[in-house]
Amino acid sequence: MSQANAKTDVYHIIDNFKKECKYFIDQYTEMKFKETGDRALAVKSTNEMLLSLHEPLIKELVIDLRNKMNMKSKH
């Protein structure tokens, strides 16, 4: 695999990850909004959930992304 193709694959992985995160966050916020009927409270709940997940989740995702990048570069 050429360096250019590897970079394209990495950007594709990152772009998909961003889309998946946005979808998850939007779904979580909508669920909280349906529970509370208060959009501001739903956004606050979502932010609190994201803060609680931030460190362990980001570490896990970075490791996963590095593994995927390493696998792609070895092909």
mmCIF file of N, CA and C in Angstrom:
data_model
loop_
_atom_site.group_PDB
_atom_site.id
_atom_site.type_symbol
_atom_site.label_atom_id
_atom_site.label_comp_id
_atom_site.label_asym_id
_atom_site.label_seq_id
_atom_site.Cartn_x
_atom_site.Cartn_y
_atom_site.Cartn_z
ATOM 1 N N MET A 1 0.856 -1.178 0.000
ATOM 2 C CA MET A 1 0.000 0.000 0.000
ATOM 3 C C MET A 1 0.898 1.236 0.000
ATOM 4 N N SER A 2 0.558 2.174 -0.843
ATOM 5 C CA SER A 2 1.365 3.384 -0.901
ATOM 6 C C SER A 2 1.075 4.279 0.296
ATOM 7 N N GLN A 3 1.994 5.193 0.531
ATOM 8 C CA GLN A 3 1.839 6.148 1.642
ATOM 9 C C GLN A 3 0.570 6.985 1.457
ATOM 10 N N ALA A 4 0.295 7.394 0.214
ATOM 11 C CA ALA A 4 -0.896 8.209 -0.063
ATOM 12 C C ALA A 4 -2.165 7.438 0.260
ATOM 13 N N ASN A 5 -2.219 6.158 -0.125
ATOM 14 C CA ASN A 5 -3.395 5.337 0.175
ATOM 15 C C ASN A 5 -3.547 5.134 1.673
ATOM 16 N N ALA A 6 -2.443 4.937 2.381
ATOM 17 C CA ALA A 6 -2.492 4.764 3.835
ATOM 18 C C ALA A 6 -3.052 6.021 4.493
ATOM 19 N N LYS A 7 -2.612 7.190 4.024
ATOM 20 C CA LYS A 7 -3.135 8.449 4.580
ATOM 21 C C LYS A 7 -4.625 8.576 4.314
ATOM 22 N N THR A 8 -5.051 8.236 3.101
ATOM 23 C CA THR A 8 -6.470 8.308 2.760
ATOM 24 C C THR A 8 -7.273 7.381 3.666
ATOM 25 N N ASP A 9 -6.777 6.180 3.902
ATOM 26 C CA ASP A 9 -7.457 5.237 4.785
ATOM 27 C C ASP A 9 -7.566 5.792 6.200
ATOM 28 N N VAL A 10 -6.499 6.398 6.697
ATOM 29 C CA VAL A 10 -6.514 6.982 8.047
ATOM 30 C C VAL A 10 -7.554 8.087 8.123
ATOM 31 N N TYR A 11 -7.580 8.974 7.122
ATOM 32 C CA TYR A 11 -8.574 10.045 7.127
ATOM 33 C C TYR A 11 -9.990 9.486 7.049
ATOM 34 N N HIS A 12 -10.159 8.416 6.294
ATOM 35 C CA HIS A 12 -11.466 7.774 6.187
ATOM 36 C C HIS A 12 -11.891 7.195 7.545
ATOM 37 N N ILE A 13 -10.959 6.540 8.230
ATOM 38 C CA ILE A 13 -11.239 5.985 9.560
ATOM 39 C C ILE A 13 -11.625 7.104 10.524
ATOM 40 N N ILE A 14 -10.867 8.196 10.500
ATOM 41 C CA ILE A 14 -11.137 9.327 11.403
ATOM 42 C C ILE A 14 -12.489 9.949 11.068
ATOM 43 N N ASP A 15 -12.780 10.144 9.793
ATOM 44 C CA ASP A 15 -14.049 10.734 9.382
ATOM 45 C C ASP A 15 -15.225 9.867 9.829
ATOM 46 N N ASN A 16 -15.107 8.556 9.641
ATOM 47 C CA ASN A 16 -16.169 7.646 10.093
ATOM 48 C C ASN A 16 -16.334 7.699 11.601
ATOM 49 N N PHE A 17 -15.225 7.768 12.315
ATOM 50 C CA PHE A 17 -15.270 7.866 13.772
ATOM 51 C C PHE A 17 -16.019 9.131 14.200
ATOM 52 N N LYS A 18 -15.721 10.249 13.568
ATOM 53 C CA LYS A 18 -16.410 11.510 13.893
ATOM 54 C C LYS A 18 -17.913 11.379 13.664
ATOM 55 N N LYS A 19 -18.283 10.763 12.540
ATOM 56 C CA LYS A 19 -19.705 10.584 12.225
ATOM 57 C C LYS A 19 -20.387 9.687 13.261
ATOM 58 N N GLU A 20 -19.710 8.604 13.649
ATOM 59 C CA GLU A 20 -20.275 7.692 14.638
ATOM 60 C C GLU A 20 -20.428 8.397 15.990
ATOM 61 N N CYS A 21 -19.447 9.192 16.376
ATOM 62 C CA CYS A 21 -19.525 9.923 17.638
ATOM 63 C C CYS A 21 -20.672 10.922 17.614
ATOM 64 N N LYS A 22 -20.781 11.675 16.534
ATOM 65 C CA LYS A 22 -21.851 12.667 16.430
ATOM 66 C C LYS A 22 -23.213 11.979 16.505
ATOM 67 N N TYR A 23 -23.358 10.864 15.813
ATOM 68 C CA TYR A 23 -24.615 10.126 15.839
ATOM 69 C C TYR A 23 -24.937 9.674 17.267
ATOM 70 N N PHE A 24 -23.951 9.100 17.955
ATOM 71 C CA PHE A 24 -24.145 8.639 19.324
ATOM 72 C C PHE A 24 -24.543 9.796 20.237
ATOM 73 N N ILE A 25 -23.839 10.906 20.134
ATOM 74 C CA ILE A 25 -24.111 12.073 20.982
ATOM 75 C C ILE A 25 -25.516 12.600 20.700
ATOM 76 N N ASP A 26 -25.872 12.716 19.427
ATOM 77 C CA ASP A 26 -27.212 13.194 19.069
ATOM 78 C C ASP A 26 -28.297 12.269 19.609
ATOM 79 N N GLN A 27 -28.094 10.964 19.482
ATOM 80 C CA GLN A 27 -29.078 9.998 19.972
ATOM 81 C C GLN A 27 -29.212 10.066 21.494
ATOM 82 N N TYR A 28 -28.090 10.187 22.177
ATOM 83 C CA TYR A 28 -28.104 10.276 23.639
ATOM 84 C C TYR A 28 -28.837 11.541 24.081
ATOM 85 N N THR A 29 -28.559 12.653 23.411
ATOM 86 C CA THR A 29 -29.212 13.921 23.757
ATOM 87 C C THR A 29 -30.715 13.824 23.528
ATOM 88 N N GLU A 30 -31.120 13.230 22.414
ATOM 89 C CA GLU A 30 -32.554 13.071 22.139
ATOM 90 C C GLU A 30 -33.228 12.197 23.189
ATOM 91 N N MET A 31 -32.553 11.125 23.597
ATOM 92 C CA MET A 31 -33.103 10.246 24.629
ATOM 93 C C MET A 31 -33.308 11.039 25.931
ATOM 94 N N LYS A 32 -32.298 11.828 26.305
ATOM 95 C CA LYS A 32 -32.408 12.625 27.539
ATOM 96 C C LYS A 32 -33.495 13.681 27.408
ATOM 97 N N PHE A 33 -33.632 14.270 26.216
ATOM 98 C CA PHE A 33 -34.668 15.275 25.991
ATOM 99 C C PHE A 33 -36.057 14.645 26.143
ATOM 100 N N LYS A 34 -36.233 13.440 25.616
ATOM 101 C CA LYS A 34 -37.522 12.753 25.750
ATOM 102 C C LYS A 34 -37.820 12.419 27.208
ATOM 103 N N GLU A 35 -36.768 12.098 27.967
ATOM 104 C CA GLU A 35 -36.952 11.782 29.390
ATOM 105 C C GLU A 35 -37.330 13.020 30.196
ATOM 106 N N THR A 36 -36.683 14.153 29.887
ATOM 107 C CA THR A 36 -36.833 15.341 30.727
ATOM 108 C C THR A 36 -37.764 16.407 30.154
ATOM 109 N N GLY A 37 -37.897 16.449 28.823
ATOM 110 C CA GLY A 37 -38.679 17.501 28.191
ATOM 111 C C GLY A 37 -37.965 18.847 28.209
ATOM 112 N N ASP A 38 -36.729 18.862 28.627
ATOM 113 C CA ASP A 38 -35.956 20.102 28.756
ATOM 114 C C ASP A 38 -34.674 19.964 27.928
ATOM 115 N N ARG A 39 -34.594 20.725 26.828
ATOM 116 C CA ARG A 39 -33.440 20.610 25.913
ATOM 117 C C ARG A 39 -32.132 20.994 26.612
ATOM 118 N N ALA A 40 -32.140 22.062 27.391
ATOM 119 C CA ALA A 40 -30.912 22.493 28.081
ATOM 120 C C ALA A 40 -30.436 21.422 29.064
ATOM 121 N N LEU A 41 -31.360 20.820 29.782
ATOM 122 C CA LEU A 41 -31.001 19.751 30.722
ATOM 123 C C LEU A 41 -30.483 18.520 29.969
ATOM 124 N N ALA A 42 -31.074 18.241 28.819
ATOM 125 C CA ALA A 42 -30.615 17.108 28.001
ATOM 126 C C ALA A 42 -29.187 17.323 27.527
ATOM 127 N N VAL A 43 -28.872 18.536 27.088
ATOM 128 C CA VAL A 43 -27.512 18.858 26.641
ATOM 129 C C VAL A 43 -26.543 18.792 27.821
ATOM 130 N N LYS A 44 -26.973 19.289 28.972
ATOM 131 C CA LYS A 44 -26.119 19.224 30.168
ATOM 132 C C LYS A 44 -25.840 17.762 30.539
ATOM 133 N N SER A 45 -26.863 16.925 30.512
ATOM 134 C CA SER A 45 -26.688 15.494 30.819
ATOM 135 C C SER A 45 -25.731 14.838 29.837
ATOM 136 N N THR A 46 -25.858 15.191 28.563
ATOM 137 C CA THR A 46 -24.973 14.642 27.543
ATOM 138 C C THR A 46 -23.531 15.067 27.815
ATOM 139 N N ASN A 47 -23.332 16.341 28.111
ATOM 140 C CA ASN A 47 -21.980 16.836 28.404
ATOM 141 C C ASN A 47 -21.382 16.142 29.616
ATOM 142 N N GLU A 48 -22.183 15.927 30.637
ATOM 143 C CA GLU A 48 -21.704 15.235 31.842
ATOM 144 C C GLU A 48 -21.322 13.785 31.510
ATOM 145 N N MET A 49 -22.140 13.140 30.695
ATOM 146 C CA MET A 49 -21.840 11.770 30.294
ATOM 147 C C MET A 49 -20.536 11.728 29.500
ATOM 148 N N LEU A 50 -20.365 12.666 28.585
ATOM 149 C CA LEU A 50 -19.142 12.699 27.779
ATOM 150 C C LEU A 50 -17.912 12.963 28.629
ATOM 151 N N LEU A 51 -18.041 13.844 29.605
ATOM 152 C CA LEU A 51 -16.913 14.109 30.498
ATOM 153 C C LEU A 51 -16.550 12.868 31.305
ATOM 154 N N SER A 52 -17.541 12.123 31.734
ATOM 155 C CA SER A 52 -17.262 10.917 32.521
ATOM 156 C C SER A 52 -16.607 9.832 31.669
ATOM 157 N N LEU A 53 -16.916 9.811 30.376
ATOM 158 C CA LEU A 53 -16.343 8.815 29.473
ATOM 159 C C LEU A 53 -15.003 9.244 28.895
ATOM 160 N N HIS A 54 -14.761 10.528 28.910
ATOM 161 C CA HIS A 54 -13.668 11.130 28.151
ATOM 162 C C HIS A 54 -12.342 10.393 28.262
ATOM 163 N N GLU A 55 -11.787 10.302 29.433
ATOM 164 C CA GLU A 55 -10.434 9.764 29.548
ATOM 165 C C GLU A 55 -10.314 8.295 29.151
ATOM 166 N N PRO A 56 -11.078 7.383 29.768
ATOM 167 C CA PRO A 56 -10.906 5.977 29.379
ATOM 168 C C PRO A 56 -11.322 5.711 27.934
ATOM 169 N N LEU A 57 -12.376 6.373 27.479
ATOM 170 C CA LEU A 57 -12.859 6.146 26.120
ATOM 171 C C LEU A 57 -11.841 6.636 25.095
ATOM 172 N N ILE A 58 -11.327 7.823 25.307
ATOM 173 C CA ILE A 58 -10.365 8.376 24.354
ATOM 174 C C ILE A 58 -9.114 7.503 24.306
ATOM 175 N N LYS A 59 -8.635 7.060 25.456
ATOM 176 C CA LYS A 59 -7.457 6.181 25.473
ATOM 177 C C LYS A 59 -7.723 4.919 24.661
ATOM 178 N N GLU A 60 -8.883 4.315 24.868
ATOM 179 C CA GLU A 60 -9.233 3.090 24.147
ATOM 180 C C GLU A 60 -9.342 3.349 22.646
ATOM 181 N N LEU A 61 -9.967 4.459 22.283
ATOM 182 C CA LEU A 61 -10.140 4.774 20.869
ATOM 183 C C LEU A 61 -8.813 5.096 20.192
ATOM 184 N N VAL A 62 -7.935 5.790 20.892
ATOM 185 C CA VAL A 62 -6.619 6.101 20.326
ATOM 186 C C VAL A 62 -5.836 4.812 20.095
ATOM 187 N N ILE A 63 -5.873 3.916 21.050
ATOM 188 C CA ILE A 63 -5.183 2.632 20.891
ATOM 189 C C ILE A 63 -5.763 1.874 19.702
ATOM 190 N N ASP A 64 -7.086 1.845 19.596
ATOM 191 C CA ASP A 64 -7.745 1.154 18.491
ATOM 192 C C ASP A 64 -7.359 1.780 17.150
ATOM 193 N N LEU A 65 -7.368 3.114 17.092
ATOM 194 C CA LEU A 65 -7.007 3.815 15.866
ATOM 195 C C LEU A 65 -5.550 3.537 15.488
ATOM 196 N N ARG A 66 -4.659 3.555 16.466
ATOM 197 C CA ARG A 66 -3.244 3.244 16.192
ATOM 198 C C ARG A 66 -3.090 1.827 15.659
ATOM 199 N N ASN A 67 -3.820 0.895 16.246
ATOM 200 C CA ASN A 67 -3.758 -0.496 15.768
ATOM 201 C C ASN A 67 -4.240 -0.600 14.325
ATOM 202 N N LYS A 68 -5.327 0.085 14.004
ATOM 203 C CA LYS A 68 -5.846 0.065 12.631
ATOM 204 C C LYS A 68 -4.842 0.695 11.666
ATOM 205 N N MET A 69 -4.231 1.800 12.075
ATOM 206 C CA MET A 69 -3.247 2.464 11.233
ATOM 207 C C MET A 69 -2.039 1.562 11.020
ATOM 208 N N ASN A 70 -1.588 0.884 12.063
ATOM 209 C CA ASN A 70 -0.443 -0.030 11.941
ATOM 210 C C ASN A 70 -0.768 -1.199 11.021
ATOM 211 N N MET A 71 -1.974 -1.732 11.139
ATOM 212 C CA MET A 71 -2.378 -2.843 10.284
ATOM 213 C C MET A 71 -2.405 -2.401 8.822
ATOM 214 N N LYS A 72 -2.942 -1.200 8.563
ATOM 215 C CA LYS A 72 -3.021 -0.688 7.186
ATOM 216 C C LYS A 72 -1.638 -0.457 6.610
ATOM 217 N N SER A 73 -0.716 0.063 7.419
ATOM 218 C CA SER A 73 0.617 0.388 6.908
ATOM 219 C C SER A 73 1.450 -0.868 6.639
ATOM 220 N N LYS A 74 1.076 -2.002 7.234
ATOM 221 C CA LYS A 74 1.822 -3.248 7.028
ATOM 222 C C LYS A 74 1.407 -3.970 5.757
ATOM 223 N N HIS A 75 0.263 -3.572 5.186
ATOM 224 C CA HIS A 75 -0.219 -4.245 3.963
ATOM 225 C C HIS A 75 0.477 -3.704 2.733
#
